């Protein structure tokens, strides 16, 4: 993930504010205020309550990160708030935003990403796994969100019915945007467009990689016979968007080799996603996380691929 040094002269409150804005962009591995604002806007376009819960989760993430010793510069880069942002969004997806306890859970869940981040970080830096320089990425989010989802099943609300078309051609083209939005648990065409614009603002390679991941993922889902309704709403391969950005331009130095290397792993991500869906387990971004960790370990032994 991008961890560009934040301006040293920023005040404490300024760094905390930057952390709130950089957090949403770090979900897609970027440290960019405009990208972060567009991702936040995508939540509010979907539902204002989701936007509020995402912000509360981000606040919790920052608090949890600071409690476990992460520096203000690290917080300002968004590395302690992006998982909390996703936890807030996951609370909305599971429980809605009408009950008071949703907002408490978003805050506590955000705080919980602090110790989970610390533990995953230690696993990858204090064990033999350190040789592979694996990122903790969205693992703290999925661990906390899975615990929240499983422990609040009696309170779960039904997702609103999708009004997206299910005819093959429009469903396919719509999926190119909804795959992007479902990374943050949003089923909305316009939210996907906002996020994609933000990714191109962060860097044209980033935006192009997101499109590549979305395209290859949707084609894989079609080949596996996934229903067009699932393809249209982005549930078939949102994780492939992250895998593409991670391997093509983020954790490996961008090159022809890194882009080609990402292709089979995007397919693997799509397959894992669909298999997890069909097994009825909580998916979140697990397919991306597991696939990318394996891909980076394999890349360690390929001389033509260099870590960034």
C-alpha atoms as a printed R data frame, in Angstrom:
    type eleno elety resid chain resno       x       y       z
1   ATOM     1    CA   UNK     A     1   0.000   0.000   0.000
2   ATOM     2    CA   UNK     A     2   1.106   3.531  -0.628
3   ATOM     3    CA   UNK     A     3   2.752   5.029   2.449
4   ATOM     4    CA   UNK     A     4   4.236   8.213   1.045
5   ATOM     5    CA   UNK     A     5   5.680  10.423   3.779
6   ATOM     6    CA   UNK     A     6   3.120  12.905   5.054
7   ATOM     7    CA   UNK     A     7   4.202  16.525   5.341
8   ATOM     8    CA   UNK     A     8   6.136  16.759   8.591
9   ATOM     9    CA   UNK     A     9   4.763  20.194   9.414
10  ATOM    10    CA   UNK     A    10   1.163  19.012   9.732
11  ATOM    11    CA   UNK     A    11  -0.357  19.414  13.205
12  ATOM    12    CA   UNK     A    12  -1.668  16.470  15.205
13  ATOM    13    CA   UNK     A    13  -5.254  17.285  14.227
14  ATOM    14    CA   UNK     A    14  -4.147  17.832  10.659
15  ATOM    15    CA   UNK     A    15  -2.601  14.373  10.551
16  ATOM    16    CA   UNK     A    16  -5.706  12.815  12.048
17  ATOM    17    CA   UNK     A    17  -7.796  14.586   9.411
18  ATOM    18    CA   UNK     A    18  -5.512  13.320   6.671
19  ATOM    19    CA   UNK     A    19  -5.908   9.834   8.101
20  ATOM    20    CA   UNK     A    20  -9.683  10.121   7.727
21  ATOM    21    CA   UNK     A    21  -9.334  11.124   4.063
22  ATOM    22    CA   UNK     A    22  -6.483   8.818   3.123
23  ATOM    23    CA   UNK     A    23  -8.126   5.803   4.751
24  ATOM    24    CA   UNK     A    24 -10.809   5.276   2.083
25  ATOM    25    CA   UNK     A    25  -8.223   5.619  -0.680
26  ATOM    26    CA   UNK     A    26  -5.915   3.098   1.021
27  ATOM    27    CA   UNK     A    27  -8.633   0.462   0.567
28  ATOM    28    CA   UNK     A    28  -7.431   0.549  -3.038
29  ATOM    29    CA   UNK     A    29  -3.749   0.991  -1.974
30  ATOM    30    CA   UNK     A    30  -3.619   4.736  -2.686
31  ATOM    31    CA   UNK     A    31  -2.664   7.706  -0.545
32  ATOM    32    CA   UNK     A    32  -4.610  10.422  -2.271
33  ATOM    33    CA   UNK     A    33  -7.004  12.917  -0.674
34  ATOM    34    CA   UNK     A    34  -9.168  13.336  -3.787
35  ATOM    35    CA   UNK     A    35  -9.436   9.581  -4.260
36  ATOM    36    CA   UNK     A    36 -10.361   9.225  -0.599
37  ATOM    37    CA   UNK     A    37 -13.053  11.880  -0.878
38  ATOM    38    CA   UNK     A    38 -14.547  10.170  -3.938
39  ATOM    39    CA   UNK     A    39 -14.611   6.805  -2.138
40  ATOM    40    CA   UNK     A    40 -16.337   8.475   0.809
41  ATOM    41    CA   UNK     A    41 -18.786  10.097  -1.598
42  ATOM    42    CA   UNK     A    42 -19.506   6.639  -3.019
43  ATOM    43    CA   UNK     A    43 -20.704   5.504   0.418
44  ATOM    44    CA   UNK     A    44 -23.005   8.498   0.780
45  ATOM    45    CA   UNK     A    45 -24.366   8.047  -2.754
46  ATOM    46    CA   UNK     A    46 -25.342   4.506  -1.776
47  ATOM    47    CA   UNK     A    47 -26.873   5.549   1.580
48  ATOM    48    CA   UNK     A    48 -26.027   8.419   3.912
49  ATOM    49    CA   UNK     A    49 -26.122   6.064   6.908
50  ATOM    50    CA   UNK     A    50 -23.468   3.901   5.290
51  ATOM    51    CA   UNK     A    51 -21.295   6.976   4.856
52  ATOM    52    CA   UNK     A    52 -21.696   7.920   8.513
53  ATOM    53    CA   UNK     A    53 -20.916   4.390   9.684
54  ATOM    54    CA   UNK     A    54 -17.820   4.294   7.464
55  ATOM    55    CA   UNK     A    55 -16.593   7.548   9.030
56  ATOM    56    CA   UNK     A    56 -17.259   6.258  12.545
57  ATOM    57    CA   UNK     A    57 -15.384   3.060  11.727
58  ATOM    58    CA   UNK     A    58 -12.458   5.137  10.462
59  ATOM    59    CA   UNK     A    59 -12.372   7.104  13.714
60  ATOM    60    CA   UNK     A    60 -12.327   3.827  15.619
61  ATOM    61    CA   UNK     A    61  -9.523   2.511  13.425
62  ATOM    62    CA   UNK     A    62  -7.392   5.565  14.119
63  ATOM    63    CA   UNK     A    63  -8.031   5.253  17.861
64  ATOM    64    CA   UNK     A    64  -7.171   1.554  17.831
65  ATOM    65    CA   UNK     A    65  -4.024   2.152  15.798
66  ATOM    66    CA   UNK     A    66  -2.795   4.827  18.160
67  ATOM    67    CA   UNK     A    67  -3.540   2.631  21.195
68  ATOM    68    CA   UNK     A    68  -1.258  -0.013  19.708
69  ATOM    69    CA   UNK     A    69   1.605   2.326  19.056
70  ATOM    70    CA   UNK     A    70   1.284   3.267  15.387
71  ATOM    71    CA   UNK     A    71   2.799   6.669  14.680
72  ATOM    72    CA   UNK     A    72   0.917   9.794  13.654
73  ATOM    73    CA   UNK     A    73   2.624   9.630  10.253
74  ATOM    74    CA   UNK     A    74   1.342   6.095   9.784
75  ATOM    75    CA   UNK     A    75  -2.134   7.206  10.855
76  ATOM    76    CA   UNK     A    76  -2.006  10.203   8.503
77  ATOM    77    CA   UNK     A    77  -1.164   7.931   5.580
78  ATOM    78    CA   UNK     A    78  -4.498   6.158   6.107
79  ATOM    79    CA   UNK     A    79  -2.973   2.836   7.114
80  ATOM    80    CA   UNK     A    80  -4.887   2.723  10.432
81  ATOM    81    CA   UNK     A    81  -8.265   3.912   9.164
82  ATOM    82    CA   UNK     A    82  -8.939   2.009   5.957
83  ATOM    83    CA   UNK     A    83  -9.875  -1.239   7.725
84  ATOM    84    CA   UNK     A    84 -12.096   0.662  10.153
85  ATOM    85    CA   UNK     A    85 -13.787   2.375   7.226
86  ATOM    86    CA   UNK     A    86 -14.597  -1.029   5.752
87  ATOM    87    CA   UNK     A    87 -15.849  -2.328   9.117
88  ATOM    88    CA   UNK     A    88 -18.311   0.561   9.291
89  ATOM    89    CA   UNK     A    89 -19.531  -0.252   5.790
90  ATOM    90    CA   UNK     A    90 -19.821  -3.942   6.709
91  ATOM    91    CA   UNK     A    91 -21.952  -3.094   9.748
92  ATOM    92    CA   UNK     A    92 -24.353  -1.260   7.458
93  ATOM    93    CA   UNK     A    93 -24.399  -4.145   4.965
94  ATOM    94    CA   UNK     A    94 -25.210  -6.637   7.726
95  ATOM    95    CA   UNK     A    95 -27.402  -4.663  10.107
96  ATOM    96    CA   UNK     A    96 -28.543  -1.541   8.290
97  ATOM    97    CA   UNK     A    97 -28.246   1.855   9.907
98  ATOM    98    CA   UNK     A    98 -31.485   2.385  11.808
99  ATOM    99    CA   UNK     A    99 -30.595   0.965  15.229
100 ATOM   100    CA   UNK     A   100 -28.327   2.797  17.681
101 ATOM   101    CA   UNK     A   101 -26.178  -0.295  18.215
102 ATOM   102    CA   UNK     A   102 -25.018  -0.157  14.578
103 ATOM   103    CA   UNK     A   103 -23.056   2.997  15.347
104 ATOM   104    CA   UNK     A   104 -21.600   1.545  18.543
105 ATOM   105    CA   UNK     A   105 -20.537  -1.598  16.674
106 ATOM   106    CA   UNK     A   106 -18.926   0.483  13.925
107 ATOM   107    CA   UNK     A   107 -16.862   2.368  16.496
108 ATOM   108    CA   UNK     A   108 -15.900  -0.695  18.544
109 ATOM   109    CA   UNK     A   109 -15.220  -2.710  15.400
110 ATOM   110    CA   UNK     A   110 -13.007   0.070  14.093
111 ATOM   111    CA   UNK     A   111 -11.085   0.151  17.370
112 ATOM   112    CA   UNK     A   112 -10.703  -3.640  17.221
113 ATOM   113    CA   UNK     A   113  -8.871  -3.386  13.900
114 ATOM   114    CA   UNK     A   114  -5.993  -1.799  15.857
115 ATOM   115    CA   UNK     A   115  -4.977  -4.902  17.841
116 ATOM   116    CA   UNK     A   116  -5.783  -7.206  14.919
117 ATOM   117    CA   UNK     A   117  -3.551  -5.107  12.647
118 ATOM   118    CA   UNK     A   118  -0.797  -5.290  15.265
119 ATOM   119    CA   UNK     A   119  -1.091  -9.079  15.473
120 ATOM   120    CA   UNK     A   120  -1.099  -9.663  11.700
121 ATOM   121    CA   UNK     A   121   1.746  -7.167  11.342
122 ATOM   122    CA   UNK     A   122   3.793  -9.100  13.919
123 ATOM   123    CA   UNK     A   123   3.015 -12.393  12.190
124 ATOM   124    CA   UNK     A   124   4.523 -11.081   8.958
125 ATOM   125    CA   UNK     A   125   7.476  -9.216  10.463
126 ATOM   126    CA   UNK     A   126   8.538 -11.357  13.467
127 ATOM   127    CA   UNK     A   127   8.327 -14.867  11.968
128 ATOM   128    CA   UNK     A   128   9.969 -16.627   8.992
129 ATOM   129    CA   UNK     A   129   7.221 -15.096   6.849
130 ATOM   130    CA   UNK     A   130   9.112 -11.790   7.024
131 ATOM   131    CA   UNK     A   131  11.214 -12.978   4.071
132 ATOM   132    CA   UNK     A   132   8.194 -12.433   1.822
133 ATOM   133    CA   UNK     A   133   7.299  -8.900   3.014
134 ATOM   134    CA   UNK     A   134   3.604  -9.729   3.026
135 ATOM   135    CA   UNK     A   135   1.234  -6.806   3.657
136 ATOM   136    CA   UNK     A   136  -1.504  -7.131   6.271
137 ATOM   137    CA   UNK     A   137  -3.787  -5.430   3.723
138 ATOM   138    CA   UNK     A   138  -7.536  -5.843   4.511
139 ATOM   139    CA   UNK     A   139  -7.087  -8.894   6.781
140 ATOM   140    CA   UNK     A   140  -7.893  -6.927   9.984
141 ATOM   141    CA   UNK     A   141 -11.143  -5.772   8.389
142 ATOM   142    CA   UNK     A   142 -12.323  -9.229   7.333
143 ATOM   143    CA   UNK     A   143 -11.425 -10.771  10.692
144 ATOM   144    CA   UNK     A   144 -13.333  -8.138  12.661
145 ATOM   145    CA   UNK     A   145 -16.249  -7.932  10.202
146 ATOM   146    CA   UNK     A   146 -16.657 -11.713  10.145
147 ATOM   147    CA   UNK     A   147 -16.821 -11.815  13.948
148 ATOM   148    CA   UNK     A   148 -19.409  -9.016  13.965
149 ATOM   149    CA   UNK     A   149 -21.510 -10.658  11.238
150 ATOM   150    CA   UNK     A   150 -21.528 -14.097  12.871
151 ATOM   151    CA   UNK     A   151 -22.232 -12.753  16.363
152 ATOM   152    CA   UNK     A   152 -25.155 -10.568  15.238
153 ATOM   153    CA   UNK     A   153 -26.964 -12.998  12.915
154 ATOM   154    CA   UNK     A   154 -30.314 -12.637  14.752
155 ATOM   155    CA   UNK     A   155 -30.161  -8.874  14.118
156 ATOM   156    CA   UNK     A   156 -29.246  -9.131  10.422
157 ATOM   157    CA   UNK     A   157 -31.396  -7.268   7.919
158 ATOM   158    CA   UNK     A   158 -32.220  -8.329   4.385
159 ATOM   159    CA   UNK     A   159 -30.428  -6.559   1.568
160 ATOM   160    CA   UNK     A   160 -32.743  -4.374  -0.530
161 ATOM   161    CA   UNK     A   161 -33.659  -5.914  -3.881
162 ATOM   162    CA   UNK     A   162 -31.363  -4.905  -6.713
163 ATOM   163    CA   UNK     A   163 -32.859  -2.890  -9.539
164 ATOM   164    CA   UNK     A   164 -29.945  -3.557 -11.895
165 ATOM   165    CA   UNK     A   165 -30.768  -5.239 -15.225
166 ATOM   166    CA   UNK     A   166 -30.098  -8.941 -15.550
167 ATOM   167    CA   UNK     A   167 -29.976  -9.177 -19.340
168 ATOM   168    CA   UNK     A   168 -26.522 -10.473 -20.364
169 ATOM   169    CA   UNK     A   169 -25.135  -7.480 -22.272
170 ATOM   170    CA   UNK     A   170 -26.144  -4.675 -19.864
171 ATOM   171    CA   UNK     A   171 -25.334  -6.862 -16.843
172 ATOM   172    CA   UNK     A   172 -21.813  -7.452 -18.139
173 ATOM   173    CA   UNK     A   173 -21.040  -3.784 -18.770
174 ATOM   174    CA   UNK     A   174 -22.609  -2.675 -15.500
175 ATOM   175    CA   UNK     A   175 -20.462  -5.229 -13.647
176 ATOM   176    CA   UNK     A   176 -17.337  -3.394 -14.760
177 ATOM   177    CA   UNK     A   177 -18.358  -0.604 -12.369
178 ATOM   178    CA   UNK     A   178 -20.192  -2.547  -9.670
179 ATOM   179    CA   UNK     A   179 -17.190  -4.854  -9.239
180 ATOM   180    CA   UNK     A   180 -15.286  -1.712  -8.255
181 ATOM   181    CA   UNK     A   181 -17.965  -0.520  -5.817
182 ATOM   182    CA   UNK     A   182 -18.519  -3.923  -4.183
183 ATOM   183    CA   UNK     A   183 -14.942  -3.782  -2.874
184 ATOM   184    CA   UNK     A   184 -16.429  -1.404  -0.291
185 ATOM   185    CA   UNK     A   185 -19.704  -3.379  -0.036
186 ATOM   186    CA   UNK     A   186 -21.653  -0.951  -2.208
187 ATOM   187    CA   UNK     A   187 -24.079  -2.204  -4.853
188 ATOM   188    CA   UNK     A   188 -24.335   0.966  -6.907
189 ATOM   189    CA   UNK     A   189 -23.348   1.788 -10.473
190 ATOM   190    CA   UNK     A   190 -22.699   5.474  -9.773
191 ATOM   191    CA   UNK     A   191 -20.651   4.731  -6.690
192 ATOM   192    CA   UNK     A   192 -18.475   2.472  -8.819
193 ATOM   193    CA   UNK     A   193 -18.034   5.233 -11.371
194 ATOM   194    CA   UNK     A   194 -16.982   7.718  -8.662
195 ATOM   195    CA   UNK     A   195 -14.441   5.299  -7.234
196 ATOM   196    CA   UNK     A   196 -13.035   4.448 -10.664
197 ATOM   197    CA   UNK     A   197 -12.591   8.152 -11.436
198 ATOM   198    CA   UNK     A   198 -10.754   8.471  -8.124
199 ATOM   199    CA   UNK     A   199  -8.460   5.596  -9.031
200 ATOM   200    CA   UNK     A   200  -7.560   7.170 -12.374
201 ATOM   201    CA   UNK     A   201  -6.855  10.422 -10.523
202 ATOM   202    CA   UNK     A   202  -4.471   8.497  -8.256
203 ATOM   203    CA   UNK     A   203  -2.723   7.112 -11.344
204 ATOM   204    CA   UNK     A   204  -3.735   5.943 -14.791
205 ATOM   205    CA   UNK     A   205  -2.100   2.564 -14.201
206 ATOM   206    CA   UNK     A   206  -4.163   2.154 -11.043
207 ATOM   207    CA   UNK     A   207  -7.416   2.866 -12.848
208 ATOM   208    CA   UNK     A   208  -6.455   0.619 -15.745
209 ATOM   209    CA   UNK     A   209  -5.542  -2.226 -13.390
210 ATOM   210    CA   UNK     A   210  -8.913  -1.877 -11.652
211 ATOM   211    CA   UNK     A   211 -10.674  -2.163 -15.014
212 ATOM   212    CA   UNK     A   212  -8.540  -5.157 -15.944
213 ATOM   213    CA   UNK     A   213  -9.408  -6.944 -12.724
214 ATOM   214    CA   UNK     A   214 -13.073  -6.158 -13.172
215 ATOM   215    CA   UNK     A   215 -13.125  -7.323 -16.793
216 ATOM   216    CA   UNK     A   216 -11.237 -10.587 -16.250
217 ATOM   217    CA   UNK     A   217 -13.259 -11.345 -13.144
218 ATOM   218    CA   UNK     A   218 -16.583 -10.887 -14.891
219 ATOM   219    CA   UNK     A   219 -15.471 -13.038 -17.821
220 ATOM   220    CA   UNK     A   220 -14.432 -15.764 -15.381
221 ATOM   221    CA   UNK     A   221 -17.792 -15.572 -13.612
222 ATOM   222    CA   UNK     A   222 -19.580 -15.912 -16.949
223 ATOM   223    CA   UNK     A   223 -17.453 -18.937 -17.812
224 ATOM   224    CA   UNK     A   224 -18.380 -20.512 -14.467
225 ATOM   225    CA   UNK     A   225 -22.079 -20.024 -15.109
226 ATOM   226    CA   UNK     A   226 -22.716 -17.435 -12.424
227 ATOM   227    CA   UNK     A   227 -26.239 -15.910 -12.589
228 ATOM   228    CA   UNK     A   228 -26.406 -12.619 -14.427
229 ATOM   229    CA   UNK     A   229 -27.948 -10.972 -11.372
230 ATOM   230    CA   UNK     A   230 -24.815 -11.762  -9.347
231 ATOM   231    CA   UNK     A   231 -22.599 -10.535 -12.148
232 ATOM   232    CA   UNK     A   232 -24.566  -7.301 -12.529
233 ATOM   233    CA   UNK     A   233 -24.403  -6.354  -8.851
234 ATOM   234    CA   UNK     A   234 -20.652  -6.915  -8.638
235 ATOM   235    CA   UNK     A   235 -20.685  -9.819  -6.206
236 ATOM   236    CA   UNK     A   236 -19.048 -12.159  -8.720
237 ATOM   237    CA   UNK     A   237 -15.591 -10.594  -8.697
238 ATOM   238    CA   UNK     A   238 -15.047  -7.436  -6.724
239 ATOM   239    CA   UNK     A   239 -11.996  -9.061  -5.119
240 ATOM   240    CA   UNK     A   240 -10.335  -9.386  -8.525
241 ATOM   241    CA   UNK     A   241 -10.218  -5.592  -8.738
242 ATOM   242    CA   UNK     A   242  -7.979  -5.528  -5.669
243 ATOM   243    CA   UNK     A   243  -5.864  -8.457  -6.868
244 ATOM   244    CA   UNK     A   244  -5.179  -6.682 -10.169
245 ATOM   245    CA   UNK     A   245  -4.162  -3.396  -8.538
246 ATOM   246    CA   UNK     A   246  -2.095  -5.213  -5.900
247 ATOM   247    CA   UNK     A   247  -0.075  -7.340  -8.294
248 ATOM   248    CA   UNK     A   248   0.118  -5.182 -11.415
249 ATOM   249    CA   UNK     A   249   1.078  -1.834  -9.862
250 ATOM   250    CA   UNK     A   250   1.305  -1.889  -6.061
251 ATOM   251    CA   UNK     A   251   3.247  -4.691  -4.384
252 ATOM   252    CA   UNK     A   252   5.210  -5.576  -7.516
253 ATOM   253    CA   UNK     A   253   7.028  -2.980  -9.587
254 ATOM   254    CA   UNK     A   254   4.816  -2.159 -12.543
255 ATOM   255    CA   UNK     A   255   6.141  -3.852 -15.663
256 ATOM   256    CA   UNK     A   256   4.940  -5.991 -18.527
257 ATOM   257    CA   UNK     A   257   5.804  -8.971 -16.340
258 ATOM   258    CA   UNK     A   258   3.755  -7.786 -13.355
259 ATOM   259    CA   UNK     A   259   0.701  -7.134 -15.526
260 ATOM   260    CA   UNK     A   260   0.921 -10.545 -17.175
261 ATOM   261    CA   UNK     A   261   1.582 -12.175 -13.809
262 ATOM   262    CA   UNK     A   262  -1.594 -10.636 -12.374
263 ATOM   263    CA   UNK     A   263  -3.884 -12.210 -14.996
264 ATOM   264    CA   UNK     A   264  -4.004 -15.832 -13.771
265 ATOM   265    CA   UNK     A   265  -4.274 -14.656 -10.181
266 ATOM   266    CA   UNK     A   266  -7.304 -12.511 -11.042
267 ATOM   267    CA   UNK     A   267  -8.914 -15.672 -12.419
268 ATOM   268    CA   UNK     A   268  -7.963 -17.593  -9.265
269 ATOM   269    CA   UNK     A   269  -9.490 -14.803  -7.167
270 ATOM   270    CA   UNK     A   270 -12.744 -15.027  -9.116
271 ATOM   271    CA   UNK     A   271 -12.877 -18.805  -8.713
272 ATOM   272    CA   UNK     A   272 -12.221 -18.571  -4.963
273 ATOM   273    CA   UNK     A   273 -14.879 -15.858  -4.652
274 ATOM   274    CA   UNK     A   274 -17.534 -17.921  -6.393
275 ATOM   275    CA   UNK     A   275 -16.663 -21.081  -4.483
276 ATOM   276    CA   UNK     A   276 -16.927 -19.211  -1.170
277 ATOM   277    CA   UNK     A   277 -20.278 -17.732  -2.222
278 ATOM   278    CA   UNK     A   278 -21.598 -21.152  -3.167
279 ATOM   279    CA   UNK     A   279 -20.395 -22.578   0.142
280 ATOM   280    CA   UNK     A   280 -22.403 -19.901   1.933
281 ATOM   281    CA   UNK     A   281 -19.514 -18.496   3.985
282 ATOM   282    CA   UNK     A   282 -18.764 -14.862   4.765
283 ATOM   283    CA   UNK     A   283 -16.590 -13.723   1.880
284 ATOM   284    CA   UNK     A   284 -15.724 -10.037   2.162
285 ATOM   285    CA   UNK     A   285 -12.232  -9.599   0.630
286 ATOM   286    CA   UNK     A   286 -10.855 -12.979   1.715
287 ATOM   287    CA   UNK     A   287 -10.450 -14.178  -1.906
288 ATOM   288    CA   UNK     A   288  -8.206 -11.213  -2.727
289 ATOM   289    CA   UNK     A   289  -6.235 -11.497   0.513
290 ATOM   290    CA   UNK     A   290  -5.498 -15.206   0.282
291 ATOM   291    CA   UNK     A   291  -4.766 -15.133  -3.445
292 ATOM   292    CA   UNK     A   292  -2.463 -12.125  -3.192
293 ATOM   293    CA   UNK     A   293  -0.498 -13.549  -0.269
294 ATOM   294    CA   UNK     A   294   0.118 -16.757  -2.226
295 ATOM   295    CA   UNK     A   295   0.947 -14.792  -5.395
296 ATOM   296    CA   UNK     A   296   3.524 -12.657  -3.557
297 ATOM   297    CA   UNK     A   297   5.176 -15.722  -2.040
298 ATOM   298    CA   UNK     A   298   5.417 -17.300  -5.504
299 ATOM   299    CA   UNK     A   299   6.699 -14.018  -6.988
300 ATOM   300    CA   UNK     A   300   9.512 -14.031  -4.421
301 ATOM   301    CA   UNK     A   301  11.061 -16.908  -6.362
302 ATOM   302    CA   UNK     A   302  10.607 -15.402  -9.844
303 ATOM   303    CA   UNK     A   303  13.643 -13.333 -10.778
304 ATOM   304    CA   UNK     A   304  11.821 -11.170 -13.311
305 ATOM   305    CA   UNK     A   305   9.378  -9.814 -10.738
306 ATOM   306    CA   UNK     A   306  10.554  -7.173  -8.280
307 ATOM   307    CA   UNK     A   307   8.827  -5.955  -5.124
308 ATOM   308    CA   UNK     A   308   8.042  -2.262  -4.956
